[in-house]
Coordinates of C-alpha atoms and ligand atoms in Angstrom, one line a residue:
M1 CA 60.4 155.5 107.9
T2 CA 60.2 152.3 110.0
D3 CA 56.5 151.9 109.4
Q4 CA 56.9 151.5 105.7
A5 CA 56.5 147.9 104.3
P6 CA 59.7 146.5 102.8
A7 CA 59.7 146.4 99.0
P8 CA 59.0 142.8 97.9
F9 CA 61.4 141.1 95.4
T10 CA 60.2 142.1 91.9
G11 CA 61.3 138.9 90.2
K12 CA 63.8 140.4 87.8
S13 CA 66.3 137.7 86.7
R14 CA 69.9 138.6 87.5
V15 CA 73.2 136.7 87.2
L16 CA 76.0 137.1 89.7
S17 CA 79.2 135.2 90.2
G18 CA 82.8 135.6 91.1
V19 CA 86.3 134.1 91.2
Q20 CA 89.0 134.4 93.9
P21 CA 92.2 136.1 92.8
T22 CA 94.3 133.3 94.4
G23 CA 96.6 131.7 91.8
D24 CA 96.4 130.7 88.2
L25 CA 93.0 130.0 86.7
H26 CA 92.6 126.5 85.2
L27 CA 90.4 124.4 82.9
G28 CA 88.0 123.7 85.8
N29 CA 87.4 127.4 86.5
Y30 CA 86.9 127.9 82.8
L31 CA 84.4 125.1 82.2
G32 CA 82.7 125.3 85.6
A33 CA 82.3 129.1 85.6
L34 CA 83.9 131.5 83.1
V35 CA 82.4 129.9 80.0
K36 CA 79.0 130.3 81.5
F37 CA 79.5 133.9 82.4
A38 CA 80.2 134.8 78.7
R39 CA 77.0 133.0 77.6
L40 CA 74.7 134.2 80.3
Q41 CA 75.6 137.9 79.8
H42 CA 73.4 137.9 76.7
E43 CA 70.5 136.2 78.5
M44 CA 70.2 138.2 81.8
E45 CA 71.6 141.3 83.5
T46 CA 75.0 140.0 84.6
F47 CA 77.3 141.0 87.5
I48 CA 80.7 139.3 87.6
F49 CA 83.3 140.3 90.2
V50 CA 86.8 139.4 91.5
A51 CA 86.5 138.1 95.1
D52 CA 89.4 140.0 96.7
L53 CA 87.8 140.1 100.1
H54 CA 87.5 136.3 100.1
A55 CA 91.2 136.1 99.1
L56 CA 92.2 137.4 102.5
T57 CA 90.7 134.4 104.3
E58 CA 94.0 132.6 103.6
W59 CA 97.4 134.3 103.5
T60 CA 97.7 136.5 100.4
D61 CA 100.8 138.6 99.6
P62 CA 99.7 142.2 99.6
K63 CA 102.2 143.0 96.9
K64 CA 100.5 140.6 94.5
L65 CA 96.8 141.0 95.3
K66 CA 96.1 144.0 93.0
S67 CA 97.9 142.4 90.0
N68 CA 96.0 139.1 90.7
V69 CA 92.7 141.0 90.5
R70 CA 93.8 142.4 87.1
E71 CA 94.7 139.0 86.0
I72 CA 91.3 137.5 86.8
T73 CA 89.7 140.5 85.1
A74 CA 91.8 139.8 82.0
A75 CA 90.7 136.2 82.1
Y76 CA 87.0 137.4 82.2
L77 CA 87.6 139.6 79.2
A78 CA 89.7 137.0 77.3
T79 CA 86.9 134.4 77.7
G80 CA 84.3 136.7 76.3
L81 CA 82.8 138.9 79.0
D82 CA 82.0 142.3 77.5
P83 CA 82.2 145.2 79.8
K84 CA 79.6 147.0 77.7
V85 CA 77.2 144.2 78.4
A86 CA 78.1 142.8 81.9
T87 CA 79.1 144.7 85.0
I88 CA 82.7 143.6 86.0
F89 CA 84.2 144.9 89.3
A90 CA 86.4 144.1 92.3
Q91 CA 84.6 143.1 95.5
S92 CA 86.7 145.5 97.6
A93 CA 85.4 148.5 95.6
V94 CA 81.8 147.8 96.7
P95 CA 81.7 148.1 100.6
E96 CA 78.1 147.1 100.7
H97 CA 79.2 143.4 100.4
A98 CA 81.0 143.5 103.7
E99 CA 78.4 145.5 105.4
L100 CA 75.6 143.1 104.4
A101 CA 77.8 140.2 105.4
W102 CA 77.9 141.5 109.0
I103 CA 74.1 141.5 109.2
F104 CA 74.0 138.0 107.6
N105 CA 76.6 136.8 110.3
C106 CA 73.8 137.5 112.7
V107 CA 71.2 135.6 110.6
A108 CA 73.2 132.5 109.8
R109 CA 73.4 129.8 112.5
L110 CA 76.6 128.2 113.8
G111 CA 75.2 124.8 113.0
W112 CA 74.8 125.7 109.4
L113 CA 78.4 126.8 109.0
D114 CA 79.6 123.7 110.9
R115 CA 78.3 121.6 108.0
M116 CA 80.3 123.4 105.3
T117 CA 82.6 120.9 103.6
Q118 CA 84.8 123.5 101.9
F119 CA 85.8 124.9 105.3
K120 CA 86.6 121.4 106.6
D121 CA 88.7 120.7 103.4
K122 CA 90.6 124.0 103.6
A123 CA 91.1 124.1 107.4
G124 CA 92.2 120.5 107.4
K125 CA 93.6 119.3 110.7
H126 CA 94.4 122.9 111.8
K127 CA 91.0 124.3 112.4
E128 CA 92.1 126.4 115.4
R129 CA 94.7 128.1 113.4
S130 CA 92.3 129.0 110.5
S131 CA 91.1 132.6 110.2
V132 CA 87.6 133.4 111.4
G133 CA 87.1 134.8 107.9
L134 CA 87.6 131.3 106.4
Y135 CA 84.8 130.0 108.6
T136 CA 82.4 132.8 107.7
Y137 CA 83.5 132.8 104.0
P138 CA 80.1 131.4 102.8
V139 CA 78.2 134.2 104.7
L140 CA 80.2 136.8 102.7
Q141 CA 79.4 134.8 99.6
A142 CA 75.7 135.0 100.4
A143 CA 76.0 138.8 100.8
D144 CA 77.8 139.0 97.4
I145 CA 74.8 137.3 95.8
L146 CA 71.9 138.9 97.7
V147 CA 73.1 142.5 97.7
Y148 CA 72.2 142.4 94.0
K149 CA 69.1 140.2 94.6
A150 CA 70.7 137.8 92.1
T151 CA 68.5 134.9 91.0
H152 CA 71.0 132.8 89.1
V153 CA 74.6 131.9 90.1
P154 CA 76.8 130.1 87.6
V155 CA 79.3 128.1 89.6
G156 CA 81.0 124.7 89.6
E157 CA 79.6 121.8 91.6
D158 CA 81.8 122.5 94.6
Q159 CA 79.9 125.7 95.3
R160 CA 76.5 124.0 95.5
Q161 CA 76.5 123.8 99.3
H162 CA 77.3 127.5 99.6
L163 CA 74.4 128.3 97.4
E164 CA 72.1 126.2 99.6
L165 CA 73.4 128.2 102.6
T166 CA 72.6 131.5 100.7
R167 CA 69.1 130.3 100.2
D168 CA 68.8 129.5 103.9
I169 CA 70.0 132.9 104.9
A170 CA 67.7 134.7 102.4
Q171 CA 64.7 132.6 103.7
K172 CA 65.5 133.2 107.4
F173 CA 66.1 137.0 106.8
N174 CA 62.8 137.3 105.0
H175 CA 61.0 135.4 107.7
D176 CA 62.6 136.9 110.9
F177 CA 62.3 140.5 109.7
E178 CA 58.8 139.9 108.3
A179 CA 59.9 140.9 104.8
P180 CA 58.3 138.2 102.7
G181 CA 60.0 137.9 99.2
F182 CA 62.5 140.7 100.0
F183 CA 65.4 138.5 99.0
P184 CA 65.0 136.0 96.2
L185 CA 66.1 132.4 96.7
P186 CA 68.9 132.1 94.1
E187 CA 69.5 129.1 92.0
A188 CA 73.0 127.5 91.4
L189 CA 73.6 127.0 87.7
T190 CA 75.8 123.9 87.7
Q191 CA 74.5 122.0 84.7
G192 CA 76.6 120.5 82.0
P193 CA 79.7 118.2 81.8
G194 CA 82.1 121.0 83.0
A195 CA 80.7 121.3 86.5
R196 CA 83.3 119.1 88.2
I197 CA 86.6 118.8 86.3
M198 CA 89.0 116.4 88.1
S199 CA 92.8 116.5 88.4
L200 CA 94.7 115.1 85.3
R201 CA 96.8 113.1 87.8
D202 CA 94.1 111.7 90.0
G203 CA 90.5 111.3 88.9
A204 CA 89.3 111.2 92.5
V205 CA 90.3 114.8 93.4
K206 CA 89.1 118.0 91.7
M207 CA 91.3 120.1 89.5
S208 CA 92.5 122.9 91.8
K209 CA 94.7 126.0 91.9
S210 CA 96.3 124.7 95.1
D211 CA 97.4 121.3 93.8
P212 CA 101.2 121.2 94.1
S213 CA 101.5 119.4 90.8
D214 CA 101.2 121.7 87.8
N215 CA 100.6 118.6 85.6
S216 CA 97.3 118.1 87.5
R217 CA 95.7 121.1 85.7
I218 CA 95.7 123.1 82.5
N219 CA 96.2 126.7 83.3
L220 CA 94.5 129.4 81.2
T221 CA 97.9 130.8 80.6
D222 CA 99.5 127.6 79.3
D223 CA 100.8 127.6 75.7
A224 CA 99.9 125.0 73.1
D225 CA 102.9 122.8 73.9
A226 CA 102.2 122.7 77.7
I227 CA 98.5 121.9 77.0
S228 CA 99.3 119.0 74.7
Q229 CA 101.9 117.6 77.0
K230 CA 99.7 117.7 80.0
I231 CA 96.9 115.8 78.2
R232 CA 99.4 113.3 76.8
K233 CA 100.7 112.7 80.4
A234 CA 97.2 112.6 81.9
K235 CA 96.5 109.4 84.0
T236 CA 94.3 106.9 82.3
D237 CA 93.5 103.1 82.6
A238 CA 94.3 100.3 80.2
E239 CA 90.7 99.6 79.1
L240 CA 89.0 100.6 75.9
L241 CA 86.2 103.2 75.9
P242 CA 82.7 101.7 76.3
E243 CA 79.6 102.6 74.3
K244 CA 77.5 103.6 77.3
L245 CA 78.1 106.2 79.9
D246 CA 77.1 103.9 82.7
D247 CA 80.0 101.6 81.8
L248 CA 82.4 104.3 82.7
A249 CA 81.5 103.8 86.4
G250 CA 84.5 103.1 88.6
R251 CA 86.9 104.7 85.9
P252 CA 87.2 108.2 87.2
E253 CA 90.1 109.3 84.9
A254 CA 88.3 108.0 81.8
Q255 CA 85.1 109.7 82.9
N256 CA 87.0 113.0 83.4
L257 CA 88.7 113.0 80.0
V258 CA 85.4 112.2 78.3
G259 CA 83.7 115.0 80.3
V260 CA 86.4 117.5 79.4
Y261 CA 86.2 116.6 75.8
A262 CA 82.4 117.0 75.9
A263 CA 82.5 120.3 77.7
L264 CA 85.2 121.8 75.4
A265 CA 83.3 120.6 72.3
G266 CA 79.9 121.7 73.6
R267 CA 78.6 118.1 73.2
T268 CA 77.2 115.5 75.6
A269 CA 79.5 112.9 77.2
Q270 CA 77.3 110.2 75.6
D271 CA 77.8 111.7 72.2
V272 CA 81.6 111.7 72.7
L273 CA 81.5 108.0 73.8
T274 CA 79.5 107.1 70.8
E275 CA 82.3 108.5 68.6
F276 CA 85.2 106.8 70.6
A277 CA 83.5 103.5 71.6
G278 CA 85.8 100.6 71.3
Q279 CA 88.9 102.8 71.0
G280 CA 91.7 103.4 73.5
F281 CA 93.2 106.6 74.9
G282 CA 95.8 106.6 72.2
K283 CA 93.0 107.7 69.9
L284 CA 91.1 110.0 72.3
K285 CA 94.1 111.9 73.7
P286 CA 95.6 113.5 70.5
Q287 CA 92.1 114.7 69.5
L288 CA 91.4 116.0 72.9
A289 CA 94.8 117.8 72.9
D290 CA 94.0 119.5 69.5
L291 CA 90.6 120.5 70.8
A292 CA 92.0 121.9 74.1
V293 CA 94.7 123.8 72.2
S294 CA 92.2 125.3 69.8
V295 CA 89.9 126.5 72.6
M296 CA 92.3 127.4 75.4
G297 CA 95.4 128.4 73.4
P298 CA 94.1 131.8 72.3
I299 CA 92.9 132.7 75.8
G300 CA 96.4 132.9 77.3
G301 CA 97.6 135.2 74.4
E302 CA 94.7 137.5 74.8
M303 CA 95.2 137.7 78.6
R304 CA 98.8 138.7 78.0
R305 CA 97.8 141.4 75.5
L306 CA 95.2 142.8 77.9
L307 CA 97.5 142.7 80.9
A308 CA 100.0 144.9 79.0
D309 CA 97.6 147.8 79.5
P310 CA 96.6 147.8 83.3
V311 CA 95.2 151.3 83.0
E312 CA 92.5 150.1 80.7
I313 CA 91.7 147.1 83.0
D314 CA 91.5 149.5 86.0
K315 CA 89.1 151.7 83.9
I316 CA 86.8 148.8 83.3
L317 CA 86.9 147.9 87.0
G318 CA 86.2 151.5 88.1
A319 CA 83.2 151.8 85.8
G320 CA 81.9 148.4 86.9
A321 CA 82.2 149.3 90.6
E322 CA 80.2 152.5 90.1
R323 CA 77.4 150.5 88.3
A324 CA 77.5 147.7 90.9
R325 CA 77.1 150.3 93.7
E326 CA 74.0 151.7 92.0
V327 CA 72.3 148.4 92.6
A328 CA 74.0 147.3 95.9
A329 CA 73.5 150.6 97.8
P330 CA 69.7 150.7 97.6
T331 CA 69.5 147.1 98.7
L332 CA 71.7 147.7 101.7
A333 CA 69.8 150.9 102.6
E334 CA 66.5 149.0 102.6
V335 CA 68.1 146.2 104.7
K336 CA 69.2 148.7 107.3
R337 CA 65.7 150.1 107.5
I338 CA 64.2 146.6 107.7
V339 CA 66.5 145.6 110.6
G340 CA 65.8 148.9 112.4
Y341 CA 69.3 150.5 112.5
W342 CA 69.5 154.0 113.8
A343 CA 71.3 154.9 110.6
G344 CA 68.7 153.0 108.5
Ligands
TYM401 P1 87.0 129.9 93.1 O1 87.9 131.0 92.7 O2 87.5 128.9 94.1 O3 86.4 129.2 91.9 C1 85.9 129.9 90.8 C2 84.8 129.1 90.1 O4 85.4 127.9 89.5 C3 84.7 126.8 89.8 N1 85.6 125.6 89.9 C4 85.4 124.5 89.2 N2 84.5 124.1 88.4 C5 84.6 122.8 87.8 N3 85.6 122.0 88.1 C6 86.6 122.4 89.0 N4 87.6 121.5 89.2 C7 86.5 123.6 89.6 N5 87.3 124.3 90.5 C8 86.7 125.5 90.7 C9 84.1 127.1 91.2 O5 83.0 126.3 91.5 C10 83.7 128.6 91.0 O6 82.5 128.7 90.4 N6 83.5 130.8 96.4 C11 83.7 131.1 95.0 C12 84.0 132.6 94.8 C13 82.8 133.4 95.2 C14 81.5 133.4 94.6 C15 80.8 134.4 95.3 C16 81.0 132.6 93.5 C17 82.8 134.3 96.2 N7 81.6 134.9 96.2 C18 79.4 134.6 94.9 C19 79.6 132.9 93.2 C20 78.9 133.9 93.9 C21 84.9 130.2 94.6 O7 85.1 129.2 95.2 O8 85.8 130.7 93.7

């Protein structure tokens, strides 16, 4: 079969994204990613998974991993993903991801990975003690995306560099193996005011699962009281809100709260400023707290309801994995043939 020309990419639009099962999901995950998943499922064929292979790149308690996967799945469902519309699955149930990642390890260049800022941030001063998996993390991410020939990847701003690497890998594979157009060059969907939500305690660092301060983030499972209190305590400055967006420059906390308001309300940041211009945070915060409670409050309750029935969640993940493999297996088979494997 090696003389057969590789099938070119047919141009079908397809969404793929995922979240790691490593700690509580927060407002940044919700606005940067989950909210977009629920919307996009009605616009394009959509694959959303839980990245439990990626979770192993840093120490993860084996006793907790499976329940963490169920928790992320519950968050997907509670924020509007419909398993009858989108394909929802766990990465570890689709071995094609890891197999394609090996081939991509041989396509990606060391110099490309050396530039990845997420690795530098996560490894910190202890690069030598980091797992090799943490270093090649973005290569597995490229395999996640390209094994479905996905064209659109909804993610927060922090994932943009990994998407650029994915495009580089796709392009080099297509070129080196003389398979023009085999893999699409996927686009990161990072538009909107929710793409980079910052910590509530420090507007200079992003809201993150790993921040030691729980007051730095609003968790999807926080109740109304906790949400209001965290917004009340959020760091601000002493100035009034300006009329124009440009005048928020140099005020990261103010910028963040206006951005969160806009993202939760589905409005532009400029529109929010026009409403609050000339007012202080004493006016903005209570309204932001009410808005956050009305949007986020019901999600935690729905997650708890769904998690009470893990069998149903596992059923959804099982059916999703079957559907995912129907798409991933033919891509991998074709890749094996293209690279000339004996088993290809
Ligand atoms: P993870 O679990 O770290 O983050 C999940 C999603 O949440 C977004 N995000 C944010 N968005 C806005 N503001 C924030 N403060 C914020 N913090 C996190 C992330 O950008 C992400 O979209 N590498 C991915 C997981 C992954 C993946 C993939 C994604 C593995 N393979 C393939 C897309 C396609 C990640 O960092 O997940």
